[in-house]
Amino acid sequence: MSTYKSLLPVDEEGYYGRFGGAYVPEILHSNVENLRKAFYRYVDDDDFKQEFDTLMRDYVGRPSPLYRAGRLSEHYGTNIYLKREDLNHTGAHKINNAIGSALLARRMGKHRIIAETGAGQHGVATATVCALMGLECVVYMGATDVARQQPNVERMKMLGAKVVPVMSGNRTLKDATNEAIRDWCCNPDSFYIIGSTVGPHPYPEMVAHFQSVISSEIRSQLKSQAGCETPDYVVACVGGGSNAAGAFYHFINEPSVRLIAAEAAGLGVDSGQTAATIQAGSEGIIHGARTLVMQTPDGQIEEPYSISAGLDYPGIGPLHAFLARSGRADVLAVTDREALDAAMTLTRLEGIIPALESAHALAVLDRLKFGHDEIVVINVSGRGDKDMNTYMRELKIED
Ligand SMILES: *Cc1c(COP(=O)(O)O)cnc(C)c1O
């Protein structure tokens, strides 16, 4: 008998309030159903859990530190703790899900992995895990992204993945996802690893589960470092929502913990150049789930924009649509400029160069006033190496 019970506000059909579900074409029904069964079968299996935990520790390098940022805390007059997902192998949180999903693929007897990627971060994490486990790896990537994310394309190729440039639509993440789904339709023997808490049920629940290691560690680390398991605030950026889901997971049912999601405003929520899906989007269906979507009044998906490639998605995971609409989470839309400034502040005060995505979460410090005695945990989802070109172009650094 399984003792697994999700701590998420999700029902058996994968609905978070009115969001979620599994809106897939007939041809995908059995793929999704087999995945759902396998996930519930192995999620609580002792061997599975042990293999996952061992790889998290010895391969990814977990637990990632929870670091009390002294100079940053002094600067903002509060207590700031940084959850250092940037120190994971491959430099971000995405490896947590890639490992959990690939272990599940192996249990299901699948040897070919499909993935989509935008900036290339999920593609690199997936290609890494496929090399580790000896699995074939095919990564769909919009041709526009292939051209602008060369270092990650090269990493994937060196790791042995086949990178397929997608020529349809705007040739970015949405188009790559469509192509990955199409591949899965034709190749039901393959396993599709989605890079965020998006897609049809059980993906959002499954990805959040694999990422929940983040908040599980935060609780025990806070207990030993600050004497209490729950902070006053947990802050994370949201693209599709997986690092935020992981950071929020073990606090969702603790009403004293305020959850703050930072979405990418781009040039401004009303500028037409934005990825602030929660504020600028409306209800619709994208990639198999009912959620908030950036769309025209007649339902055409609108191309999102953010300086940060990892936040540049026209949808949002159904969990976050629900947390936002129900008032459980507060959502702030952070502009490119605010994120760049926050990245500079962290770099100069703490010697940590964050990913541009994570910089959106850090920018919340300039928008909200936190009390002297309050504890604020910020999830640093990734490191900034991949963003150095953008930082050099956008920041006026004097020598
Ligand atoms: C991909 C990515 C994100 C956005 O994805 P989520 O699923 O919303 O977490 C955020 N930060 C980094 C470093 C990423 O690579």
mmCIF file of C-alpha atoms and ligand atoms in Angstrom:
data_model
loop_
_atom_site.group_PDB
_atom_site.id
_atom_site.type_symbol
_atom_site.label_atom_id
_atom_site.label_comp_id
_atom_site.label_asym_id
_atom_site.label_seq_id
_atom_site.Cartn_x
_atom_site.Cartn_y
_atom_site.Cartn_z
ATOM 1 C CA MET A 1 0.000 0.000 0.000
ATOM 2 C CA SER A 2 1.372 3.363 -0.975
ATOM 3 C CA THR A 3 1.606 6.005 1.748
ATOM 4 C CA TYR A 4 2.252 8.734 -0.801
ATOM 5 C CA LYS A 5 -0.018 11.703 -0.537
ATOM 6 C CA SER A 6 0.760 14.905 -2.359
ATOM 7 C CA LEU A 7 0.876 17.995 -0.136
ATOM 8 C CA LEU A 8 -0.333 19.993 -3.128
ATOM 9 C CA PRO A 9 -3.937 21.190 -3.445
ATOM 10 C CA VAL A 10 -4.508 18.716 -6.290
ATOM 11 C CA ASP A 11 -7.392 16.282 -6.853
ATOM 12 C CA GLU A 12 -7.370 12.864 -8.502
ATOM 13 C CA GLU A 13 -7.842 14.245 -11.986
ATOM 14 C CA GLY A 14 -4.948 16.621 -11.560
ATOM 15 C CA TYR A 15 -6.980 19.778 -10.917
ATOM 16 C CA TYR A 16 -5.744 22.610 -8.755
ATOM 17 C CA GLY A 17 -9.054 24.401 -8.305
ATOM 18 C CA ARG A 18 -10.186 25.023 -11.878
ATOM 19 C CA PHE A 19 -6.669 24.682 -13.318
ATOM 20 C CA GLY A 20 -4.785 21.614 -14.514
ATOM 21 C CA GLY A 21 -6.283 18.368 -15.792
ATOM 22 C CA ALA A 22 -5.091 16.418 -18.811
ATOM 23 C CA TYR A 23 -6.252 17.820 -22.155
ATOM 24 C CA VAL A 24 -4.513 15.481 -24.568
ATOM 25 C CA PRO A 25 -5.457 14.066 -27.961
ATOM 26 C CA GLU A 26 -6.797 10.509 -28.026
ATOM 27 C CA ILE A 27 -3.488 9.198 -29.343
ATOM 28 C CA LEU A 28 -1.668 10.327 -26.180
ATOM 29 C CA HIS A 29 -4.176 8.984 -23.651
ATOM 30 C CA SER A 30 -2.445 5.695 -23.004
ATOM 31 C CA ASN A 31 1.029 7.303 -22.799
ATOM 32 C CA VAL A 32 -0.169 9.708 -20.139
ATOM 33 C CA GLU A 33 -2.138 7.020 -18.325
ATOM 34 C CA ASN A 34 0.867 4.670 -18.221
ATOM 35 C CA LEU A 35 3.028 7.456 -16.875
ATOM 36 C CA ARG A 36 0.473 8.286 -14.193
ATOM 37 C CA LYS A 37 0.299 4.675 -13.049
ATOM 38 C CA ALA A 38 4.073 4.300 -13.012
ATOM 39 C CA PHE A 39 4.559 7.515 -11.068
ATOM 40 C CA TYR A 40 2.150 6.470 -8.296
ATOM 41 C CA ARG A 41 3.612 3.003 -8.263
ATOM 42 C CA TYR A 42 7.241 4.067 -7.803
ATOM 43 C CA VAL A 43 6.940 7.371 -5.970
ATOM 44 C CA ASP A 44 6.831 5.552 -2.652
ATOM 45 C CA ASP A 45 8.948 2.550 -3.578
ATOM 46 C CA ASP A 46 11.894 2.138 -1.205
ATOM 47 C CA ASP A 47 14.428 1.193 -3.894
ATOM 48 C CA PHE A 48 13.324 4.093 -6.067
ATOM 49 C CA LYS A 49 13.572 6.578 -3.239
ATOM 50 C CA GLN A 50 16.958 5.291 -2.204
ATOM 51 C CA GLU A 51 18.357 5.532 -5.714
ATOM 52 C CA PHE A 52 16.993 9.075 -6.038
ATOM 53 C CA ASP A 53 18.383 10.162 -2.658
ATOM 54 C CA THR A 54 21.804 8.680 -3.352
ATOM 55 C CA LEU A 55 22.107 10.448 -6.714
ATOM 56 C CA MET A 56 20.884 13.701 -5.155
ATOM 57 C CA ARG A 57 23.650 13.451 -2.584
ATOM 58 C CA ASP A 58 26.593 12.032 -4.522
ATOM 59 C CA TYR A 59 25.943 13.233 -8.068
ATOM 60 C CA VAL A 60 24.023 16.525 -7.699
ATOM 61 C CA GLY A 61 25.795 17.518 -4.473
ATOM 62 C CA ARG A 62 22.774 17.871 -2.188
ATOM 63 C CA PRO A 63 21.795 19.158 0.212
ATOM 64 C CA SER A 64 22.464 22.503 -1.408
ATOM 65 C CA PRO A 65 23.500 25.047 1.230
ATOM 66 C CA LEU A 66 21.056 27.411 2.888
ATOM 67 C CA TYR A 67 23.250 30.463 3.260
ATOM 68 C CA ARG A 68 22.491 33.394 5.552
ATOM 69 C CA ALA A 69 23.516 36.325 3.385
ATOM 70 C CA GLY A 70 24.940 38.725 5.976
ATOM 71 C CA ARG A 71 25.707 41.784 3.869
ATOM 72 C CA LEU A 72 22.513 41.455 1.864
ATOM 73 C CA SER A 73 20.523 41.139 5.119
ATOM 74 C CA GLU A 74 22.160 44.257 6.507
ATOM 75 C CA HIS A 75 21.519 46.162 3.282
ATOM 76 C CA TYR A 76 17.792 45.386 3.384
ATOM 77 C CA GLY A 77 17.371 45.418 7.183
ATOM 78 C CA THR A 78 16.022 41.868 7.470
ATOM 79 C CA ASN A 79 17.214 38.242 7.635
ATOM 80 C CA ILE A 80 17.839 36.818 4.207
ATOM 81 C CA TYR A 81 18.665 33.190 3.559
ATOM 82 C CA LEU A 82 19.604 32.029 0.069
ATOM 83 C CA LYS A 83 18.807 28.485 -1.020
ATOM 84 C CA ARG A 84 21.759 27.686 -3.244
ATOM 85 C CA GLU A 85 20.340 25.637 -6.142
ATOM 86 C CA ASP A 86 22.991 27.365 -8.251
ATOM 87 C CA LEU A 87 25.554 25.058 -6.637
ATOM 88 C CA ASN A 88 23.951 21.879 -8.013
ATOM 89 C CA HIS A 89 25.704 19.898 -10.723
ATOM 90 C CA THR A 90 24.827 21.610 -14.056
ATOM 91 C CA GLY A 91 24.175 24.856 -12.180
ATOM 92 C CA ALA A 92 20.449 24.919 -11.516
ATOM 93 C CA HIS A 93 17.491 23.106 -9.955
ATOM 94 C CA LYS A 94 16.449 21.375 -13.207
ATOM 95 C CA ILE A 95 18.704 18.373 -12.554
ATOM 96 C CA ASN A 96 16.474 17.313 -9.615
ATOM 97 C CA ASN A 97 13.547 16.642 -11.917
ATOM 98 C CA ALA A 98 15.679 15.238 -14.732
ATOM 99 C CA ILE A 99 17.075 12.589 -12.381
ATOM 100 C CA GLY A 100 13.713 11.650 -10.866
ATOM 101 C CA SER A 101 12.092 11.425 -14.289
ATOM 102 C CA ALA A 102 14.922 9.396 -15.858
ATOM 103 C CA LEU A 103 14.846 6.939 -12.951
ATOM 104 C CA LEU A 104 11.145 6.508 -13.590
ATOM 105 C CA ALA A 105 11.802 6.026 -17.317
ATOM 106 C CA ARG A 106 14.212 3.216 -16.496
ATOM 107 C CA ARG A 107 11.698 1.563 -14.174
ATOM 108 C CA MET A 108 9.215 1.686 -17.052
ATOM 109 C CA GLY A 109 11.746 -0.038 -19.332
ATOM 110 C CA LYS A 110 12.188 2.986 -21.625
ATOM 111 C CA HIS A 111 15.514 3.637 -23.295
ATOM 112 C CA ARG A 112 14.758 6.698 -25.404
ATOM 113 C CA ILE A 113 14.174 10.099 -23.790
ATOM 114 C CA ILE A 114 12.482 13.080 -25.438
ATOM 115 C CA ALA A 115 12.783 16.612 -24.068
ATOM 116 C CA GLU A 116 12.056 20.169 -25.143
ATOM 117 C CA THR A 117 14.207 23.121 -24.197
ATOM 118 C CA GLY A 118 14.130 26.895 -24.524
ATOM 119 C CA ALA A 119 17.337 28.375 -23.168
ATOM 120 C CA GLY A 120 18.887 24.930 -23.157
ATOM 121 C CA GLN A 121 19.018 24.473 -19.378
ATOM 122 C CA HIS A 122 16.506 21.628 -19.256
ATOM 123 C CA GLY A 123 18.076 20.132 -22.383
ATOM 124 C CA VAL A 124 21.486 20.115 -20.704
ATOM 125 C CA ALA A 125 20.095 18.613 -17.486
ATOM 126 C CA THR A 126 18.313 15.889 -19.472
ATOM 127 C CA ALA A 127 21.316 15.161 -21.695
ATOM 128 C CA THR A 128 23.462 14.922 -18.567
ATOM 129 C CA VAL A 129 21.197 12.390 -16.923
ATOM 130 C CA CYS A 130 20.900 10.387 -20.152
ATOM 131 C CA ALA A 131 24.701 10.153 -20.338
ATOM 132 C CA LEU A 132 24.741 9.089 -16.700
ATOM 133 C CA MET A 133 22.180 6.347 -17.259
ATOM 134 C CA GLY A 134 23.057 5.302 -20.797
ATOM 135 C CA LEU A 135 19.781 6.453 -22.368
ATOM 136 C CA GLU A 136 19.217 7.776 -25.886
ATOM 137 C CA CYS A 137 18.344 11.482 -25.800
ATOM 138 C CA VAL A 138 16.514 13.657 -28.349
ATOM 139 C CA VAL A 139 16.089 17.346 -27.503
ATOM 140 C CA TYR A 140 13.728 19.622 -29.475
ATOM 141 C CA MET A 141 14.774 23.251 -29.547
ATOM 142 C CA GLY A 142 13.399 26.169 -31.550
ATOM 143 C CA ALA A 143 15.794 27.186 -34.326
ATOM 144 C CA THR A 144 15.882 30.746 -32.951
ATOM 145 C CA ASP A 145 16.986 29.402 -29.587
ATOM 146 C CA VAL A 146 19.556 27.072 -31.166
ATOM 147 C CA ALA A 147 21.178 30.114 -32.736
ATOM 148 C CA ARG A 148 21.201 32.237 -29.561
ATOM 149 C CA GLN A 149 22.097 29.537 -27.011
ATOM 150 C CA GLN A 150 25.146 27.998 -28.675
ATOM 151 C CA PRO A 151 27.103 27.035 -25.519
ATOM 152 C CA ASN A 152 24.202 24.911 -24.256
ATOM 153 C CA VAL A 153 23.712 23.336 -27.692
ATOM 154 C CA GLU A 154 27.388 22.366 -27.647
ATOM 155 C CA ARG A 155 27.076 20.912 -24.136
ATOM 156 C CA MET A 156 24.111 18.774 -25.171
ATOM 157 C CA LYS A 157 25.987 17.499 -28.215
ATOM 158 C CA MET A 158 29.108 16.668 -26.226
ATOM 159 C CA LEU A 159 26.899 14.780 -23.769
ATOM 160 C CA GLY A 160 25.634 12.686 -26.670
ATOM 161 C CA ALA A 161 22.151 14.152 -27.198
ATOM 162 C CA LYS A 162 20.629 14.730 -30.611
ATOM 163 C CA VAL A 163 19.489 18.359 -30.810
ATOM 164 C CA VAL A 164 16.657 18.872 -33.311
ATOM 165 C CA PRO A 165 16.120 22.506 -34.429
ATOM 166 C CA VAL A 166 12.388 23.272 -34.784
ATOM 167 C CA MET A 167 11.471 25.473 -37.747
ATOM 168 C CA SER A 168 7.740 26.037 -37.062
ATOM 169 C CA GLY A 169 6.066 29.088 -35.472
ATOM 170 C CA ASN A 170 8.407 31.582 -33.860
ATOM 171 C CA ARG A 171 10.951 28.783 -33.525
ATOM 172 C CA THR A 172 11.114 29.072 -29.731
ATOM 173 C CA LEU A 173 10.064 27.054 -26.665
ATOM 174 C CA LYS A 174 6.352 26.709 -27.445
ATOM 175 C CA ASP A 175 7.165 25.285 -30.878
ATOM 176 C CA ALA A 176 9.799 22.931 -29.448
ATOM 177 C CA THR A 177 7.230 21.630 -26.936
ATOM 178 C CA ASN A 178 4.691 20.993 -29.713
ATOM 179 C CA GLU A 179 7.320 19.026 -31.617
ATOM 180 C CA ALA A 180 8.331 16.986 -28.552
ATOM 181 C CA ILE A 181 4.676 16.073 -27.975
ATOM 182 C CA ARG A 182 4.362 15.078 -31.641
ATOM 183 C CA ASP A 183 7.398 12.790 -31.285
ATOM 184 C CA TRP A 184 5.840 11.201 -28.174
ATOM 185 C CA CYS A 185 2.630 10.500 -30.115
ATOM 186 C CA CYS A 186 4.611 8.567 -32.755
ATOM 187 C CA ASN A 187 6.955 6.903 -30.276
ATOM 188 C CA PRO A 188 4.953 5.710 -27.286
ATOM 189 C CA ASP A 189 7.950 3.604 -26.219
ATOM 190 C CA SER A 190 9.833 6.807 -25.460
ATOM 191 C CA PHE A 191 9.663 8.749 -22.212
ATOM 192 C CA TYR A 192 8.981 12.489 -22.368
ATOM 193 C CA ILE A 193 10.765 14.485 -19.669
ATOM 194 C CA ILE A 194 9.071 17.872 -19.276
ATOM 195 C CA GLY A 195 11.262 20.605 -17.796
ATOM 196 C CA SER A 196 8.756 22.335 -15.543
ATOM 197 C CA THR A 197 5.492 21.956 -13.610
ATOM 198 C CA VAL A 198 3.501 22.205 -16.824
ATOM 199 C CA GLY A 199 1.804 19.775 -19.188
ATOM 200 C CA PRO A 200 -1.017 17.281 -18.535
ATOM 201 C CA HIS A 201 -1.533 15.539 -15.192
ATOM 202 C CA PRO A 202 0.555 13.921 -13.677
ATOM 203 C CA TYR A 203 3.442 16.091 -14.903
ATOM 204 C CA PRO A 204 2.880 19.156 -12.689
ATOM 205 C CA GLU A 205 2.450 16.989 -9.586
ATOM 206 C CA MET A 206 5.364 14.725 -10.523
ATOM 207 C CA VAL A 207 7.813 17.524 -11.302
ATOM 208 C CA ALA A 208 6.807 19.372 -8.102
ATOM 209 C CA HIS A 209 7.383 16.154 -6.178
ATOM 210 C CA PHE A 210 10.920 15.712 -7.508
ATOM 211 C CA GLN A 211 11.672 19.388 -6.819
ATOM 212 C CA SER A 212 10.160 19.283 -3.322
ATOM 213 C CA VAL A 213 13.574 18.211 -2.019
ATOM 214 C CA ILE A 214 14.307 21.971 -2.034
ATOM 215 C CA SER A 215 11.764 22.909 0.657
ATOM 216 C CA SER A 216 12.324 19.705 2.572
ATOM 217 C CA GLU A 217 15.962 20.775 2.981
ATOM 218 C CA ILE A 218 15.032 24.387 3.731
ATOM 219 C CA ARG A 219 12.921 23.219 6.683
ATOM 220 C CA SER A 220 15.624 21.171 8.323
ATOM 221 C CA GLN A 221 18.356 23.697 7.543
ATOM 222 C CA LEU A 222 16.324 26.566 9.010
ATOM 223 C CA LYS A 223 15.645 24.511 12.085
ATOM 224 C CA SER A 224 19.314 23.986 12.802
ATOM 225 C CA GLN A 225 20.452 27.447 11.700
ATOM 226 C CA ALA A 226 17.654 29.727 12.908
ATOM 227 C CA GLY A 227 15.857 27.566 15.444
ATOM 228 C CA CYS A 228 12.547 27.437 13.584
ATOM 229 C CA GLU A 229 11.411 25.354 10.639
ATOM 230 C CA THR A 230 9.231 27.950 8.946
ATOM 231 C CA PRO A 231 10.335 31.301 7.550
ATOM 232 C CA ASP A 232 8.061 34.334 7.193
ATOM 233 C CA TYR A 233 8.515 34.435 3.424
ATOM 234 C CA VAL A 234 9.627 32.120 0.637
ATOM 235 C CA VAL A 235 10.436 33.871 -2.633
ATOM 236 C CA ALA A 236 11.032 32.232 -6.022
ATOM 237 C CA CYS A 237 10.871 33.147 -9.695
ATOM 238 C CA VAL A 238 8.285 31.458 -11.939
ATOM 239 C CA GLY A 239 8.681 30.486 -15.558
ATOM 240 C CA GLY A 240 6.641 27.297 -15.704
ATOM 241 C CA GLY A 241 6.932 27.073 -11.947
ATOM 242 C CA SER A 242 9.163 24.145 -11.010
ATOM 243 C CA ASN A 243 11.751 25.847 -8.786
ATOM 244 C CA ALA A 244 8.968 27.793 -7.060
ATOM 245 C CA ALA A 245 6.925 24.603 -6.619
ATOM 246 C CA GLY A 246 9.944 22.922 -5.024
ATOM 247 C CA ALA A 247 10.666 25.867 -2.739
ATOM 248 C CA PHE A 248 6.996 26.302 -1.723
ATOM 249 C CA TYR A 249 6.038 22.618 -1.464
ATOM 250 C CA HIS A 250 6.504 21.935 2.250
ATOM 251 C CA PHE A 251 5.151 25.368 3.208
ATOM 252 C CA ILE A 252 1.965 25.436 1.157
ATOM 253 C CA ASN A 253 -0.116 24.174 4.082
ATOM 254 C CA GLU A 254 1.559 26.506 6.594
ATOM 255 C CA PRO A 255 -0.561 29.658 6.509
ATOM 256 C CA SER A 256 2.054 31.639 8.463
ATOM 257 C CA VAL A 257 4.502 31.344 5.560
ATOM 258 C CA ARG A 258 3.897 33.908 2.825
ATOM 259 C CA LEU A 259 4.682 32.623 -0.645
ATOM 260 C CA ILE A 260 5.904 35.155 -3.197
ATOM 261 C CA ALA A 261 6.238 34.353 -6.883
ATOM 262 C CA ALA A 262 8.235 36.670 -9.147
ATOM 263 C CA GLU A 263 7.198 36.517 -12.776
ATOM 264 C CA ALA A 264 8.979 38.241 -15.643
ATOM 265 C CA ALA A 265 7.432 41.563 -16.642
ATOM 266 C CA GLY A 266 9.951 42.039 -19.452
ATOM 267 C CA LEU A 267 9.688 45.702 -20.469
ATOM 268 C CA GLY A 268 6.513 46.081 -18.355
ATOM 269 C CA VAL A 269 3.237 44.185 -17.869
ATOM 270 C CA ASP A 270 1.365 46.512 -20.258
ATOM 271 C CA SER A 271 4.195 46.981 -22.761
ATOM 272 C CA GLY A 272 3.263 44.115 -25.071
ATOM 273 C CA GLN A 273 6.794 42.841 -24.386
ATOM 274 C CA THR A 274 6.201 40.704 -21.308
ATOM 275 C CA ALA A 275 6.147 37.173 -19.936
ATOM 276 C CA ALA A 276 3.990 38.084 -16.896
ATOM 277 C CA THR A 277 1.473 35.333 -17.581
ATOM 278 C CA ILE A 278 -0.347 35.529 -14.240
ATOM 279 C CA GLN A 279 -1.026 39.240 -14.611
ATOM 280 C CA ALA A 280 -1.345 39.539 -18.389
ATOM 281 C CA GLY A 281 -2.805 36.116 -19.195
ATOM 282 C CA SER A 282 -6.297 34.659 -19.277
ATOM 283 C CA GLU A 283 -7.726 31.189 -18.865
ATOM 284 C CA GLY A 284 -7.031 28.772 -21.666
ATOM 285 C CA ILE A 285 -5.415 25.474 -22.521
ATOM 286 C CA ILE A 286 -1.763 25.073 -23.347
ATOM 287 C CA HIS A 287 0.298 21.891 -23.646
ATOM 288 C CA GLY A 288 -2.335 19.697 -22.067
ATOM 289 C CA ALA A 289 -3.423 21.765 -19.070
ATOM 290 C CA ARG A 290 -6.085 24.370 -18.326
ATOM 291 C CA THR A 291 -4.219 27.347 -16.942
ATOM 292 C CA LEU A 292 -3.407 31.005 -17.471
ATOM 293 C CA VAL A 293 -2.086 31.685 -20.953
ATOM 294 C CA MET A 294 -0.890 34.755 -22.797
ATOM 295 C CA GLN A 295 -3.296 34.840 -25.703
ATOM 296 C CA THR A 296 -5.163 37.143 -28.023
ATOM 297 C CA PRO A 297 -8.954 37.511 -27.525
ATOM 298 C CA ASP A 298 -9.469 34.803 -30.177
ATOM 299 C CA GLY A 299 -7.161 32.359 -28.444
ATOM 300 C CA GLN A 300 -3.922 32.669 -30.420
ATOM 301 C CA ILE A 301 -0.903 32.188 -28.163
ATOM 302 C CA GLU A 302 1.007 35.440 -27.816
ATOM 303 C CA GLU A 303 4.776 35.378 -27.989
ATOM 304 C CA PRO A 304 6.168 36.219 -24.564
ATOM 305 C CA TYR A 305 9.235 38.342 -23.956
ATOM 306 C CA SER A 306 11.732 38.446 -21.095
ATOM 307 C CA ILE A 307 15.454 39.186 -20.961
ATOM 308 C CA SER A 308 15.652 35.828 -19.204
ATOM 309 C CA ALA A 309 15.199 32.891 -21.551
ATOM 310 C CA GLY A 310 14.114 30.565 -18.728
ATOM 311 C CA LEU A 311 11.093 32.725 -17.824
ATOM 312 C CA ASP A 312 9.997 33.274 -21.401
ATOM 313 C CA TYR A 313 7.008 30.873 -21.532
ATOM 314 C CA PRO A 314 3.445 31.877 -22.571
ATOM 315 C CA GLY A 315 1.819 29.666 -19.902
ATOM 316 C CA ILE A 316 2.275 28.936 -16.215
ATOM 317 C CA GLY A 317 1.921 25.714 -14.265
ATOM 318 C CA PRO A 318 -1.635 25.073 -13.003
ATOM 319 C CA LEU A 319 -0.431 24.972 -9.385
ATOM 320 C CA HIS A 320 0.776 28.559 -9.616
ATOM 321 C CA ALA A 321 -2.336 29.726 -11.475
ATOM 322 C CA PHE A 322 -4.302 28.329 -8.526
ATOM 323 C CA LEU A 323 -2.013 29.698 -5.790
ATOM 324 C CA ALA A 324 -2.194 33.133 -7.385
ATOM 325 C CA ARG A 325 -5.939 33.209 -8.086
ATOM 326 C CA SER A 326 -6.821 31.805 -4.644
ATOM 327 C CA GLY A 327 -4.635 34.388 -2.908
ATOM 328 C CA ARG A 328 -2.324 31.793 -1.323
ATOM 329 C CA ALA A 329 0.665 33.248 -3.171
ATOM 330 C CA ASP A 330 1.444 36.872 -3.944
ATOM 331 C CA VAL A 331 2.710 37.541 -7.436
ATOM 332 C CA LEU A 332 5.028 40.372 -8.389
ATOM 333 C CA ALA A 333 5.938 41.147 -11.976
ATOM 334 C CA VAL A 334 9.607 42.130 -12.170
ATOM 335 C CA THR A 335 11.026 44.011 -15.148
ATOM 336 C CA ASP A 336 14.259 43.266 -16.999
ATOM 337 C CA ARG A 337 15.814 46.370 -15.467
ATOM 338 C CA GLU A 338 14.844 45.450 -11.902
ATOM 339 C CA ALA A 339 16.253 41.944 -12.360
ATOM 340 C CA LEU A 340 19.542 43.284 -13.758
ATOM 341 C CA ASP A 341 19.905 45.659 -10.807
ATOM 342 C CA ALA A 342 19.164 42.863 -8.343
ATOM 343 C CA ALA A 343 21.777 40.627 -9.981
ATOM 344 C CA MET A 344 24.342 43.394 -9.563
ATOM 345 C CA THR A 345 23.396 43.976 -5.916
ATOM 346 C CA LEU A 346 23.785 40.289 -5.029
ATOM 347 C CA THR A 347 27.049 40.028 -6.939
ATOM 348 C CA ARG A 348 28.645 43.021 -5.243
ATOM 349 C CA LEU A 349 27.361 42.317 -1.725
ATOM 350 C CA GLU A 350 27.808 38.548 -1.589
ATOM 351 C CA GLY A 351 30.082 37.482 -4.444
ATOM 352 C CA ILE A 352 27.364 35.370 -6.027
ATOM 353 C CA ILE A 353 26.448 35.904 -9.704
ATOM 354 C CA PRO A 354 22.881 34.594 -10.049
ATOM 355 C CA ALA A 355 21.079 33.355 -13.149
ATOM 356 C CA LEU A 356 18.927 36.083 -14.701
ATOM 357 C CA GLU A 357 15.856 34.028 -13.769
ATOM 358 C CA SER A 358 16.870 33.941 -10.102
ATOM 359 C CA ALA A 359 17.585 37.685 -10.230
ATOM 360 C CA HIS A 360 13.831 38.207 -10.686
ATOM 361 C CA ALA A 361 13.260 36.622 -7.265
ATOM 362 C CA LEU A 362 16.011 38.732 -5.709
ATOM 363 C CA ALA A 363 14.408 41.900 -7.096
ATOM 364 C CA VAL A 364 11.478 41.348 -4.725
ATOM 365 C CA LEU A 365 13.773 42.729 -1.983
ATOM 366 C CA ASP A 366 13.559 46.172 -3.606
ATOM 367 C CA ARG A 367 9.779 46.006 -3.897
ATOM 368 C CA LEU A 368 8.639 44.797 -0.473
ATOM 369 C CA LYS A 369 9.577 45.979 3.006
ATOM 370 C CA PHE A 370 10.479 43.147 5.372
ATOM 371 C CA GLY A 371 10.687 43.445 9.167
ATOM 372 C CA HIS A 372 13.963 43.378 11.128
ATOM 373 C CA ASP A 373 13.120 40.093 12.810
ATOM 374 C CA GLU A 374 11.524 38.425 9.819
ATOM 375 C CA ILE A 375 13.116 35.549 7.929
ATOM 376 C CA VAL A 376 13.070 35.671 4.141
ATOM 377 C CA VAL A 377 14.186 32.647 2.122
ATOM 378 C CA ILE A 378 15.001 33.311 -1.530
ATOM 379 C CA ASN A 379 15.498 30.427 -3.916
ATOM 380 C CA VAL A 380 18.568 31.036 -6.086
ATOM 381 C CA SER A 381 17.468 28.690 -8.853
ATOM 382 C CA GLY A 382 20.665 28.847 -10.904
ATOM 383 C CA ARG A 383 24.055 30.393 -11.493
ATOM 384 C CA GLY A 384 24.796 33.252 -13.849
ATOM 385 C CA ASP A 385 27.562 31.852 -16.063
ATOM 386 C CA LYS A 386 25.155 31.269 -18.942
ATOM 387 C CA ASP A 387 24.041 34.918 -18.755
ATOM 388 C CA MET A 388 27.421 36.634 -18.854
ATOM 389 C CA ASN A 389 26.922 37.951 -22.398
ATOM 390 C CA THR A 390 23.662 39.601 -21.378
ATOM 391 C CA TYR A 391 25.135 41.006 -18.172
ATOM 392 C CA MET A 392 28.098 42.468 -20.047
ATOM 393 C CA ARG A 393 25.825 44.005 -22.658
ATOM 394 C CA GLU A 394 23.279 45.437 -20.221
ATOM 395 C CA LEU A 395 25.244 46.420 -17.125
ATOM 396 C CA LYS A 396 27.534 49.417 -17.269
ATOM 397 C CA ILE A 397 30.469 48.053 -15.333
ATOM 398 C CA GLU A 398 33.255 50.528 -14.592
ATOM 399 C CA ASP A 399 36.822 49.307 -14.264
HETATM 400 C C1 LIG B 1 14.469 27.033 -16.305
HETATM 401 C C2 LIG B 1 14.867 27.919 -15.191
HETATM 402 C C3 LIG B 1 13.918 28.655 -14.442
HETATM 403 C C4 LIG B 1 12.446 28.672 -14.783
HETATM 404 O O1 LIG B 1 11.796 27.456 -14.709
HETATM 405 P P1 LIG B 1 10.816 27.071 -13.520
HETATM 406 O O2 LIG B 1 10.220 25.794 -13.954
HETATM 407 O O3 LIG B 1 9.810 28.165 -13.371
HETATM 408 O O4 LIG B 1 11.645 26.940 -12.300
HETATM 409 C C5 LIG B 1 14.353 29.419 -13.372
HETATM 410 N N1 LIG B 1 15.666 29.486 -13.056
HETATM 411 C C6 LIG B 1 16.610 28.819 -13.740
HETATM 412 C C7 LIG B 1 18.037 28.950 -13.333
HETATM 413 C C8 LIG B 1 16.244 28.011 -14.834
HETATM 414 O O5 LIG B 1 17.191 27.347 -15.521
#
